[in-house]
mmCIF file of N, CA and C in Angstrom:
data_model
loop_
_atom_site.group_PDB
_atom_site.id
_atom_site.type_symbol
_atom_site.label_atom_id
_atom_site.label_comp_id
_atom_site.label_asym_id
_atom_site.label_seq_id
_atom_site.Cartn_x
_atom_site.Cartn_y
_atom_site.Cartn_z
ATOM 1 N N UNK A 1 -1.257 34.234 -0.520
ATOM 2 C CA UNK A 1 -0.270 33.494 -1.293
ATOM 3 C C UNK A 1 0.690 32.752 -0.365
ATOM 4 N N UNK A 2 1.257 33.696 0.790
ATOM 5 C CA UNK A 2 2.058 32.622 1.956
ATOM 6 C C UNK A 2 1.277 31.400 2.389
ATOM 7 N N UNK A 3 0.085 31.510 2.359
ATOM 8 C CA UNK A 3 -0.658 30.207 3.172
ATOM 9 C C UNK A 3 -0.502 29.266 1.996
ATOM 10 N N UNK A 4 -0.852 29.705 1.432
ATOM 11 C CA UNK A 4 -1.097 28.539 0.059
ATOM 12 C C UNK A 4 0.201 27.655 -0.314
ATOM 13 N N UNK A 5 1.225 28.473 -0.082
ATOM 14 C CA UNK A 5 2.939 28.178 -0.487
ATOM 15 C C UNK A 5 3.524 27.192 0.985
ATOM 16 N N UNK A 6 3.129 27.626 2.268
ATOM 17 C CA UNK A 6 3.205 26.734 3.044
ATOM 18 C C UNK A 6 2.208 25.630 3.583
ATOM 19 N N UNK A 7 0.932 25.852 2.669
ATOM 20 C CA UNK A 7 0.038 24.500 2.891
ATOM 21 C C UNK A 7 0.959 23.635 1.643
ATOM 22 N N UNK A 8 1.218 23.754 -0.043
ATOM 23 C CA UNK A 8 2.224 23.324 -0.554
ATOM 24 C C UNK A 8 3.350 22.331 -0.200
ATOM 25 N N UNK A 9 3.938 23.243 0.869
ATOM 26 C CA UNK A 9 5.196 22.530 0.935
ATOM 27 C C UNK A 9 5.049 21.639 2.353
ATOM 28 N N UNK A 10 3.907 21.739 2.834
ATOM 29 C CA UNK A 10 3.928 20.626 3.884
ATOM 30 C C UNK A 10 3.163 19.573 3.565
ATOM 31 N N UNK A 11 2.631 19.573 2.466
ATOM 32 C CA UNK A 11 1.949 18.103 1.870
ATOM 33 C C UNK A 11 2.641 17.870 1.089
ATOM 34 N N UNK A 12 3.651 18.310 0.681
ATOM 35 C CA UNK A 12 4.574 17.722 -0.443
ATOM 36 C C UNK A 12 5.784 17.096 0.561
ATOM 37 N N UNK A 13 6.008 17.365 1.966
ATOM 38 C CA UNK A 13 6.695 16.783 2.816
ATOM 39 C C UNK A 13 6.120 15.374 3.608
ATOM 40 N N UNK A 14 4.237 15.762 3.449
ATOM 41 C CA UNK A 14 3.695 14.666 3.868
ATOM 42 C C UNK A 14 3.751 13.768 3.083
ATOM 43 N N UNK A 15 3.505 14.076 1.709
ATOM 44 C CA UNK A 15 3.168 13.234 1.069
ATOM 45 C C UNK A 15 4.842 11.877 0.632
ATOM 46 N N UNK A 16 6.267 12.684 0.813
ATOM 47 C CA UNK A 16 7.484 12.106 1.062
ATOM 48 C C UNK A 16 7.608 10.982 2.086
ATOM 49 N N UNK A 17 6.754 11.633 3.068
ATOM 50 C CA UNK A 17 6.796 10.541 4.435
ATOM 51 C C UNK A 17 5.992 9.314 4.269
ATOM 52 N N UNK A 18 4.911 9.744 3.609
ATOM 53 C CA UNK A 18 3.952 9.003 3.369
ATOM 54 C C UNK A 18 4.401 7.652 2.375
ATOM 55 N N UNK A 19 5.174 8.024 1.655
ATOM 56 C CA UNK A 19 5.650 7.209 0.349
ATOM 57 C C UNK A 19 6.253 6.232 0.561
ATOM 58 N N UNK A 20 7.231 6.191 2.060
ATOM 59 C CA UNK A 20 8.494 5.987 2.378
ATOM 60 C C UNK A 20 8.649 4.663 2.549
ATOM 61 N N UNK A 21 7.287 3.695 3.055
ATOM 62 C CA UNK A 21 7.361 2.278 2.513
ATOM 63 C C UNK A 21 8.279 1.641 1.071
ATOM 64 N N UNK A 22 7.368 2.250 0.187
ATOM 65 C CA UNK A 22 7.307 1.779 -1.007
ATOM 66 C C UNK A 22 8.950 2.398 -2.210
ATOM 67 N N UNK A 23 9.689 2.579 -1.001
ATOM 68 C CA UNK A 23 10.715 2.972 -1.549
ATOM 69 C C UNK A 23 11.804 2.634 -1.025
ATOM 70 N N UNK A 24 11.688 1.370 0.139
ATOM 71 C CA UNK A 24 12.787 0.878 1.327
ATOM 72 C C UNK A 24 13.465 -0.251 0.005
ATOM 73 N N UNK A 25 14.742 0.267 0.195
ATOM 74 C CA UNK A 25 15.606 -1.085 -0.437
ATOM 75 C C UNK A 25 16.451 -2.503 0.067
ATOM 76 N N UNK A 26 15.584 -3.463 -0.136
ATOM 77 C CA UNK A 26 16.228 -4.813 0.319
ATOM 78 C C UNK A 26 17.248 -5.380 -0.514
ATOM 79 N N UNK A 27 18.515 -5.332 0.155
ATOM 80 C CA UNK A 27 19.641 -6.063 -0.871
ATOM 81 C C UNK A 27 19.034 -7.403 -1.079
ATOM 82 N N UNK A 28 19.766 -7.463 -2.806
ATOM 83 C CA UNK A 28 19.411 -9.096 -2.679
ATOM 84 C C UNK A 28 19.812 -9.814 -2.737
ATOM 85 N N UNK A 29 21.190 -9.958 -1.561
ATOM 86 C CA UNK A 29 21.896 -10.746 -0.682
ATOM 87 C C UNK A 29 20.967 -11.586 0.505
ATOM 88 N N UNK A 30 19.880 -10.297 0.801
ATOM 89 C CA UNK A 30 19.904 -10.716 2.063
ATOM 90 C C UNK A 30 18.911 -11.783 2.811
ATOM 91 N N UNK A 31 19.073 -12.449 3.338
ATOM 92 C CA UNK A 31 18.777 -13.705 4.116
ATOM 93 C C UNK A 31 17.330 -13.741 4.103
ATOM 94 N N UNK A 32 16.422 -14.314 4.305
ATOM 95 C CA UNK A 32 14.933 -14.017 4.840
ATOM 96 C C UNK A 32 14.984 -13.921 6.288
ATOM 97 N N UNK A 33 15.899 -14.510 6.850
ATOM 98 C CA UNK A 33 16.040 -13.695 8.601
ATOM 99 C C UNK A 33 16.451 -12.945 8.505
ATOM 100 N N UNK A 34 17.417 -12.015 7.603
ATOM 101 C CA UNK A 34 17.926 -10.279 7.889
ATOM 102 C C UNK A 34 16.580 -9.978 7.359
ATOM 103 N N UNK A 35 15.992 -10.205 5.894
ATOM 104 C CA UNK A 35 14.587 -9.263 6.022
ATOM 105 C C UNK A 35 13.578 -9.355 7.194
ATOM 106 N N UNK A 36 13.485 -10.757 7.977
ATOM 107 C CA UNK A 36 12.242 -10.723 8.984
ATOM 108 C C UNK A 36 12.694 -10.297 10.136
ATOM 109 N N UNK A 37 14.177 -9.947 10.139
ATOM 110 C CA UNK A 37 14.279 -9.024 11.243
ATOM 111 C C UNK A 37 14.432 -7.852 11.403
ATOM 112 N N UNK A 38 14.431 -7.373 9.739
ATOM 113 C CA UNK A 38 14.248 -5.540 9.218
ATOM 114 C C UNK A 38 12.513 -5.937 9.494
ATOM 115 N N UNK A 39 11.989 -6.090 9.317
ATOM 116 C CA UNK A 39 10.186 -6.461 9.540
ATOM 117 C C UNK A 39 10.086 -6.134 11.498
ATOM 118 N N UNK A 40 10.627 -7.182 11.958
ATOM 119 C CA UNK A 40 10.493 -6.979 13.389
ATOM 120 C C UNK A 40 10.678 -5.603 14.335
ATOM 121 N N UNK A 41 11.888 -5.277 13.375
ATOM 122 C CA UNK A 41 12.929 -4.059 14.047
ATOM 123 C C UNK A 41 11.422 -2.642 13.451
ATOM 124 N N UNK A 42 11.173 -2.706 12.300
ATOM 125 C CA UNK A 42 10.039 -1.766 11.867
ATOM 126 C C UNK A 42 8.444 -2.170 13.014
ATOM 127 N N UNK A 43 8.567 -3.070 13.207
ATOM 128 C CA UNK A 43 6.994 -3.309 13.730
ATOM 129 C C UNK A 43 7.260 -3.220 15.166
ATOM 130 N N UNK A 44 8.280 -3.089 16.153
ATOM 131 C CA UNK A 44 8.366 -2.686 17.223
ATOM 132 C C UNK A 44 8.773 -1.106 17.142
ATOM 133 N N UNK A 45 9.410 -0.279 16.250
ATOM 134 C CA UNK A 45 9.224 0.715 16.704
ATOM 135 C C UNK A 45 7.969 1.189 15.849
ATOM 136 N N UNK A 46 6.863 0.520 15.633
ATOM 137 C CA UNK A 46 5.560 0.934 14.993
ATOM 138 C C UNK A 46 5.309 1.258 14.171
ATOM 139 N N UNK A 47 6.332 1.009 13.320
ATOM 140 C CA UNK A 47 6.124 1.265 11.562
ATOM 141 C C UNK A 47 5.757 -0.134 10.771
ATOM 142 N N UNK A 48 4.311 0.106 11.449
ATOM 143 C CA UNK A 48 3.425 -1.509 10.498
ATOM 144 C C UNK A 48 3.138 -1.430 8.971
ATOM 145 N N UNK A 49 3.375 -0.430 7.975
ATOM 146 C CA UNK A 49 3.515 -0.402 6.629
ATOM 147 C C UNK A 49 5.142 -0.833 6.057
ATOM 148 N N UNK A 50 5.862 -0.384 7.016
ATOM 149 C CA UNK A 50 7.418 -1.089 6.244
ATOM 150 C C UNK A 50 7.487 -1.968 6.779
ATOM 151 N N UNK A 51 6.806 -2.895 8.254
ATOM 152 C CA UNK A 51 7.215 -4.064 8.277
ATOM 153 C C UNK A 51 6.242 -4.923 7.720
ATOM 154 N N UNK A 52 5.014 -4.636 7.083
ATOM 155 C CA UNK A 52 3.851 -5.380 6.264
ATOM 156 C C UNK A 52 4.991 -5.569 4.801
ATOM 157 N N UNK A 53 5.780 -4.800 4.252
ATOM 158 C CA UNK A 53 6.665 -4.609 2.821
ATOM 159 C C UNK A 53 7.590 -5.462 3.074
ATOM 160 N N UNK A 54 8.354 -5.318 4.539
ATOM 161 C CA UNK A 54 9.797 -6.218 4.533
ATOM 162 C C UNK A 54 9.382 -7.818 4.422
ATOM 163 N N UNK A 55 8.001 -8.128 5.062
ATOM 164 C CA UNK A 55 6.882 -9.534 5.242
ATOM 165 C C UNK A 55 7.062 -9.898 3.770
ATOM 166 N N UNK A 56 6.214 -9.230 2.711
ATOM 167 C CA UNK A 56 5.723 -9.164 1.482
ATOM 168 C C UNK A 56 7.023 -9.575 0.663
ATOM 169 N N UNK A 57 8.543 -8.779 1.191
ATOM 170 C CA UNK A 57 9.192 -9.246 0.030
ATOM 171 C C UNK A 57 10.091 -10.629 0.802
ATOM 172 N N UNK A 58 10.040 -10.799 2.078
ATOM 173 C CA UNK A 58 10.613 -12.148 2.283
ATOM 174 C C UNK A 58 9.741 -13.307 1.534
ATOM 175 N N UNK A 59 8.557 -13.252 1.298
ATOM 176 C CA UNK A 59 7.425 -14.146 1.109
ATOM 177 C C UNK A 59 7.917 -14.563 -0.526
ATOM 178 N N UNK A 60 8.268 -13.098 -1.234
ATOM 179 C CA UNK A 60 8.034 -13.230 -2.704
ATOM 180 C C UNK A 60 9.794 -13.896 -2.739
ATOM 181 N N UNK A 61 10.616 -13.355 -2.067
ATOM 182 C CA UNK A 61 11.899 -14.249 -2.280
ATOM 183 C C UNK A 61 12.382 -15.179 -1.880
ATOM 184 N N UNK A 62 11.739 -15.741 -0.434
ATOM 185 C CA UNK A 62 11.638 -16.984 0.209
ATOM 186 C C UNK A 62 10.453 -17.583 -0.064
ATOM 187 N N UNK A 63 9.753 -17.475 -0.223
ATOM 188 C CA UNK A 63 8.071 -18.201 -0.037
ATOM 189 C C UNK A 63 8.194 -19.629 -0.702
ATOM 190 N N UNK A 64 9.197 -20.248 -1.902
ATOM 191 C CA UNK A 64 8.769 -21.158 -2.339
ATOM 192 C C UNK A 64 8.800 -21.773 -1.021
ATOM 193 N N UNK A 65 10.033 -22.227 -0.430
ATOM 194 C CA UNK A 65 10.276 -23.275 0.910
ATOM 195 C C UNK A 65 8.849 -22.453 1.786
ATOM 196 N N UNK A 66 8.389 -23.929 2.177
ATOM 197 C CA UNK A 66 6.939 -24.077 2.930
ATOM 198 C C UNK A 66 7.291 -23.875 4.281
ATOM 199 N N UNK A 67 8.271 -23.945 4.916
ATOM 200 C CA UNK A 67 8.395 -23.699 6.356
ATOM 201 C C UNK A 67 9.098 -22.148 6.219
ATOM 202 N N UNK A 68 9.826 -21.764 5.310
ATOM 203 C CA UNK A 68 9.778 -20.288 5.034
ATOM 204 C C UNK A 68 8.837 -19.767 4.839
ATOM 205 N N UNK A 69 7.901 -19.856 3.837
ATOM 206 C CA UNK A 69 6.325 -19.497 3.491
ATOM 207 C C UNK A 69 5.591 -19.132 5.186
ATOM 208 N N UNK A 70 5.766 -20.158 5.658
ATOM 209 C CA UNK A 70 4.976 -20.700 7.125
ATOM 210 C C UNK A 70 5.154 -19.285 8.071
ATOM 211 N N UNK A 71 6.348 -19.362 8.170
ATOM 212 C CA UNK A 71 6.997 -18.351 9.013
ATOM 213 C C UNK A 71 6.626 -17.184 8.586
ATOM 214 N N UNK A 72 6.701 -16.666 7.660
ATOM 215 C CA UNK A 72 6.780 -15.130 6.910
ATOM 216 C C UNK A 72 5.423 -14.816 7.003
ATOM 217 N N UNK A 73 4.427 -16.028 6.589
ATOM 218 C CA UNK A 73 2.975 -15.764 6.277
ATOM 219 C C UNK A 73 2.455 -15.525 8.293
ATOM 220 N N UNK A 74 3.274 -16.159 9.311
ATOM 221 C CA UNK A 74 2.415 -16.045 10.353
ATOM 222 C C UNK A 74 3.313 -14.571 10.502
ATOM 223 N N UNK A 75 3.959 -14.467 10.703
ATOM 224 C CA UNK A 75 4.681 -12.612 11.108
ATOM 225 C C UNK A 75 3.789 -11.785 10.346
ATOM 226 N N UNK A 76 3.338 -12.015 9.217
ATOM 227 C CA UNK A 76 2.615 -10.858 8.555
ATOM 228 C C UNK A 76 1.147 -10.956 8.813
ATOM 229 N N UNK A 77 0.907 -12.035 9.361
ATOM 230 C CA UNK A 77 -0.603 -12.234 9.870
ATOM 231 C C UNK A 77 -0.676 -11.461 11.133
ATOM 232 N N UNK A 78 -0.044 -12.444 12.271
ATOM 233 C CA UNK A 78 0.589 -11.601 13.156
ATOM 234 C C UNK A 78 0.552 -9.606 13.395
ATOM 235 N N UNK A 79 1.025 -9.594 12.693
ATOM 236 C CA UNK A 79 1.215 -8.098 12.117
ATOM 237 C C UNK A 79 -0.037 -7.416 11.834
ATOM 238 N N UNK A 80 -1.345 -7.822 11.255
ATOM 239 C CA UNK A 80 -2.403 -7.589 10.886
ATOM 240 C C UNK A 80 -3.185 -7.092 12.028
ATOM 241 N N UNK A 81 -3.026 -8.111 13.106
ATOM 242 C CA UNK A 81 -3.688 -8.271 14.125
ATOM 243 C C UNK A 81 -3.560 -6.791 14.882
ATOM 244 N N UNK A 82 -2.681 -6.677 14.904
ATOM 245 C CA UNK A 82 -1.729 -5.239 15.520
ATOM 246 C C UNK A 82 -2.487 -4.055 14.643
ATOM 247 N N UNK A 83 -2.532 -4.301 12.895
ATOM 248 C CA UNK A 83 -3.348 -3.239 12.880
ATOM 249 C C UNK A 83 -4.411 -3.365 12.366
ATOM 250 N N UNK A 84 -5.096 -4.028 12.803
ATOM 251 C CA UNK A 84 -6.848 -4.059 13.012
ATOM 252 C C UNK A 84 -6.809 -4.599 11.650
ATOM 253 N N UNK A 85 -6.199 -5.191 11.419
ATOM 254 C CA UNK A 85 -7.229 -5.705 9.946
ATOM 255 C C UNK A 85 -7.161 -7.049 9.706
ATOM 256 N N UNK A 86 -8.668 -7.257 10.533
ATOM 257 C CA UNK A 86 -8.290 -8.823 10.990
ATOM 258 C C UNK A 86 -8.790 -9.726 9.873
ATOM 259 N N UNK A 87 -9.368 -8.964 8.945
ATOM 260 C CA UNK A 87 -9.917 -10.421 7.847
ATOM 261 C C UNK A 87 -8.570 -10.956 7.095
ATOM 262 N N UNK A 88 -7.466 -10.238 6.628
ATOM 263 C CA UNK A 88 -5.644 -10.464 6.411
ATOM 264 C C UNK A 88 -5.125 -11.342 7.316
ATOM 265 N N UNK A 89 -5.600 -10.918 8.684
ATOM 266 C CA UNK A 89 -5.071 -12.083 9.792
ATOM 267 C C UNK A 89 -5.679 -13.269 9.751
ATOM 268 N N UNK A 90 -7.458 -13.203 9.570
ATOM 269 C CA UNK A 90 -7.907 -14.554 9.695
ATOM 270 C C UNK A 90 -7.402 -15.190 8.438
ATOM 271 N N UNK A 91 -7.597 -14.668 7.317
ATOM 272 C CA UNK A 91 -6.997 -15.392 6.085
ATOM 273 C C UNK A 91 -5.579 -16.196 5.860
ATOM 274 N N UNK A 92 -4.593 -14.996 6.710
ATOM 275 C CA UNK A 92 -3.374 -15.843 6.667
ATOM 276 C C UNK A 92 -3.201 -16.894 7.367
ATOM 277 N N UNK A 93 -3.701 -16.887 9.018
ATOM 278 C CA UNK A 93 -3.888 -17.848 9.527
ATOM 279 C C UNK A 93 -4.658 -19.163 9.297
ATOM 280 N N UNK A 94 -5.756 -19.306 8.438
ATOM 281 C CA UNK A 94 -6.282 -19.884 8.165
ATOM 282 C C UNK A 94 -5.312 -20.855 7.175
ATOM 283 N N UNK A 95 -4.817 -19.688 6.356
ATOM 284 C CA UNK A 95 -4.144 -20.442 5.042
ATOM 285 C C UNK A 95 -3.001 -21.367 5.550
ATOM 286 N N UNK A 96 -2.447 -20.740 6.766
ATOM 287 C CA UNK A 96 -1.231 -21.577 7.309
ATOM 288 C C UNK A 96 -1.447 -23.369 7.661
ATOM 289 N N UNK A 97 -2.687 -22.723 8.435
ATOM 290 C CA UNK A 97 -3.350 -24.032 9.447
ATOM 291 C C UNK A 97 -3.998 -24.821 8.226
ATOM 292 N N UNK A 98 -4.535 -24.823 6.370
ATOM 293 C CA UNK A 98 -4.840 -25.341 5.902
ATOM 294 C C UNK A 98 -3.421 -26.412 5.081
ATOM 295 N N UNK A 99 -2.156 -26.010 5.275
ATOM 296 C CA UNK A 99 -1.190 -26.826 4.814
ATOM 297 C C UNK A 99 -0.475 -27.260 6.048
ATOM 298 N N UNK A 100 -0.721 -27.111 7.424
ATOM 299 C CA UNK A 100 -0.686 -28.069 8.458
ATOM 300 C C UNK A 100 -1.552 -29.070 7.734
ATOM 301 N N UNK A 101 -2.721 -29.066 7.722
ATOM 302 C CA UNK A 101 -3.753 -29.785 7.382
ATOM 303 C C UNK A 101 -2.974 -31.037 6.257
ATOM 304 N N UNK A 102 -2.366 -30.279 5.223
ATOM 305 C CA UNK A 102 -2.574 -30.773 3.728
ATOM 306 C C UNK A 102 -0.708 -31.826 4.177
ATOM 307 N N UNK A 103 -0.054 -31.421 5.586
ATOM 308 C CA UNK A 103 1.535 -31.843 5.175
ATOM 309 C C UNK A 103 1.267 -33.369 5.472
ATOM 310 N N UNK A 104 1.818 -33.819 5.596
ATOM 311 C CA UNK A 104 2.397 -35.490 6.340
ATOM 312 C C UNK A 104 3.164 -34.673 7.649
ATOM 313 N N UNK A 105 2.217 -35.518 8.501
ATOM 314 C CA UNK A 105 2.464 -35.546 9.990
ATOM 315 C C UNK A 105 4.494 -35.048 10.029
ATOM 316 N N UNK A 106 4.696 -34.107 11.194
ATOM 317 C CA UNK A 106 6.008 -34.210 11.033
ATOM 318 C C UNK A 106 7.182 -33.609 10.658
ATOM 319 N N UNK A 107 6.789 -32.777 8.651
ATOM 320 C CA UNK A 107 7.345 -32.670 8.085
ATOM 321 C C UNK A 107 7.463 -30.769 8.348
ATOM 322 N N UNK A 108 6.785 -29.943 8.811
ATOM 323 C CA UNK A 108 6.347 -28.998 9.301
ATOM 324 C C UNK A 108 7.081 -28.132 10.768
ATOM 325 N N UNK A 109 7.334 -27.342 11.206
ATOM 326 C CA UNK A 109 7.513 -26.927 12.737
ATOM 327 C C UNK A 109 5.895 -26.760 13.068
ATOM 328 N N UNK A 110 5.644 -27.887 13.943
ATOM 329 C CA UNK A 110 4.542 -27.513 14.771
ATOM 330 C C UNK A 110 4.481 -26.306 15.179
ATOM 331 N N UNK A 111 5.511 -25.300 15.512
ATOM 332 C CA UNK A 111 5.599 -24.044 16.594
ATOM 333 C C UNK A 111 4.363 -23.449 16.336
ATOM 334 N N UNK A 112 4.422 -22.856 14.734
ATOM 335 C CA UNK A 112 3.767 -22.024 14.048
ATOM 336 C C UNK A 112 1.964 -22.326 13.643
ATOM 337 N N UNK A 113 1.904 -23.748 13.965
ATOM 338 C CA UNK A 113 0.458 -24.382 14.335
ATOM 339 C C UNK A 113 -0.141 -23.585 15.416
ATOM 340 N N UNK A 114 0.507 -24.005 16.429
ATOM 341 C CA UNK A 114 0.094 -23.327 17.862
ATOM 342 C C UNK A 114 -0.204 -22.379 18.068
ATOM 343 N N UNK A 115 0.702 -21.276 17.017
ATOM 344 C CA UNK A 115 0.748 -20.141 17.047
ATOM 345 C C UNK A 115 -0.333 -19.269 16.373
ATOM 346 N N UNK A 116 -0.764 -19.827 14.795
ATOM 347 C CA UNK A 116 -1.982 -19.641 14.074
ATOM 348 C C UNK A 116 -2.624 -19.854 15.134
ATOM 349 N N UNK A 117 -3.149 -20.787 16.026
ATOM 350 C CA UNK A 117 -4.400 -20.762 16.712
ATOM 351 C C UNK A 117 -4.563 -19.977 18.073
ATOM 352 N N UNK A 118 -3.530 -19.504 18.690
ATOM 353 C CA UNK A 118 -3.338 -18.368 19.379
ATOM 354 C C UNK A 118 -3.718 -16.998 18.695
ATOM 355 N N UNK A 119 -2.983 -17.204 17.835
ATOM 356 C CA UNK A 119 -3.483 -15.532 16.909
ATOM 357 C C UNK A 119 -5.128 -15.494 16.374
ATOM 358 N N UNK A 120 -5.708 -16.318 15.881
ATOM 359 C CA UNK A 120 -6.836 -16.650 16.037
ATOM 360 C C UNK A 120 -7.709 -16.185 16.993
ATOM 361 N N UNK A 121 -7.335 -16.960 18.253
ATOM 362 C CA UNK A 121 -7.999 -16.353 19.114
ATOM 363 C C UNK A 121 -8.264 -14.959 19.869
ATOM 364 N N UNK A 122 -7.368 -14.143 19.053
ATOM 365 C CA UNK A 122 -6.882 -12.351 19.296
ATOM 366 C C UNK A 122 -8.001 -11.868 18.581
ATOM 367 N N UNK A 123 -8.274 -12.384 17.675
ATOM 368 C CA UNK A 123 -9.271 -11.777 16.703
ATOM 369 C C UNK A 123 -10.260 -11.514 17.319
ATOM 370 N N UNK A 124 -11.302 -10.568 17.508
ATOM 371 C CA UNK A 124 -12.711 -10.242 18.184
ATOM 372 C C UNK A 124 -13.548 -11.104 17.760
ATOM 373 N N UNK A 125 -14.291 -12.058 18.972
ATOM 374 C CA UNK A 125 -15.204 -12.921 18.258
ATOM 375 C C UNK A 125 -16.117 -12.608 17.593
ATOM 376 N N UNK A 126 -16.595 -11.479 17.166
ATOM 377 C CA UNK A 126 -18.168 -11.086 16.264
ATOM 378 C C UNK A 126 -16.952 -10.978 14.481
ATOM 379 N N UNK A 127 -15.775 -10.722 14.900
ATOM 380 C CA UNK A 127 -15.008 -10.757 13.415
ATOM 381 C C UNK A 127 -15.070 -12.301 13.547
ATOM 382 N N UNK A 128 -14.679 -12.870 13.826
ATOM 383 C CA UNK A 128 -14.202 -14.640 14.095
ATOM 384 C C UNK A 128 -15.934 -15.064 13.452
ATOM 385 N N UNK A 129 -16.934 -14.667 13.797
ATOM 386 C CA UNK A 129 -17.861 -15.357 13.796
ATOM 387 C C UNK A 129 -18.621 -14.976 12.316
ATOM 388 N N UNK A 130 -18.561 -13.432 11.988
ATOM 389 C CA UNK A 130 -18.298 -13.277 10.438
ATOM 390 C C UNK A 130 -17.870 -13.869 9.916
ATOM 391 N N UNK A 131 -16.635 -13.840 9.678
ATOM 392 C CA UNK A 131 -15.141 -14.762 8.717
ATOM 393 C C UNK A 131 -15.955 -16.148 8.862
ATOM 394 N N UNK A 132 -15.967 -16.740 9.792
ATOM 395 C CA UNK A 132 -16.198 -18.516 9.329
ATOM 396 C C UNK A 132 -17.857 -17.946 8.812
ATOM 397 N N UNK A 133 -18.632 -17.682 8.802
ATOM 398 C CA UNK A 133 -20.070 -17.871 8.466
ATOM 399 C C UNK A 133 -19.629 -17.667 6.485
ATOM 400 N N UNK A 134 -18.952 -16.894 6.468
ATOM 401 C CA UNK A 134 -18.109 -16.410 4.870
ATOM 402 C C UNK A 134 -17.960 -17.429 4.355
ATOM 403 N N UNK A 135 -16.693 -18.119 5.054
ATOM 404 C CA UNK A 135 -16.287 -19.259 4.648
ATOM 405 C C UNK A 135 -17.279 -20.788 4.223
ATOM 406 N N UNK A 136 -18.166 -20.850 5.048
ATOM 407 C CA UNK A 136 -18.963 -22.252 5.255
ATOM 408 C C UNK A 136 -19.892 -21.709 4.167
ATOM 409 N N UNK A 137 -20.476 -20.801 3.554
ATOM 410 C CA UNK A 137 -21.400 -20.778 2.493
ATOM 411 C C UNK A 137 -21.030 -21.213 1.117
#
């Protein structure tokens, strides 16, 4: 009965920790640079699930503006890369570099061009070479 009562209460502690993303509160005051730098501040000390959430809700409260969109969508791509889940990365990147594509010359920060195609190239080429064969069918 002791084992059972302390297997219990340490998955009910895991399972608290575990949760702890999906329960971070963003005022909604705050800036899309205070959230992408609650994102940054989580993804350097290696908590890539709350800074994938802090990404997710700058996107849903900034995202209309396209150079906000731009930004948020390469940090969370970015971010992917870090944890292996590169078809999220190729997708976001892709999606970025397809409204480079779609702007008038100009209207855009090039930075984040450069940058999609750097991150790109992080990707393992046998994933890289999957993903486009996907795409072109």
């Amino acid at each position: 009965m002791k084992k059972i009562c302390v297997l219990f209460v340490i998955s009910v502690l895991f399972s608290f920790t575990a949760c702890k993303s999906s329960r971070i509160e963003v005022p909604e005051d705050y800036t899309q640079t205070q959230i992408l730098q609650l994102g940054q501040k989580a993804y350097s000390d290696s908590r890539y699930k709350d800074a994938e959430y802090y990404y997710s809700v700058a996107l849903a409260r900034f995202g209309h503006d396209t150079n906000n969109y731009i930004e948020t969508k390469y940090e969370l791509s970015h971010l992917y890369i870090v944890m292996k889940e590169y078809r999220k990365a190729y997708n976001g990147f892709k999606e970025i570099l397809s409204i480079y594509d779609a702007a008038p010359s100009g209207v855009l920060n090039p930075s984040f061009k450069k940058l999609c195609n750097i991150g790109l190239s992080q990707i393992p080429e046998e994933k890289l070479k999957e993903f486009d064969e996907i795409t072109s069918e």
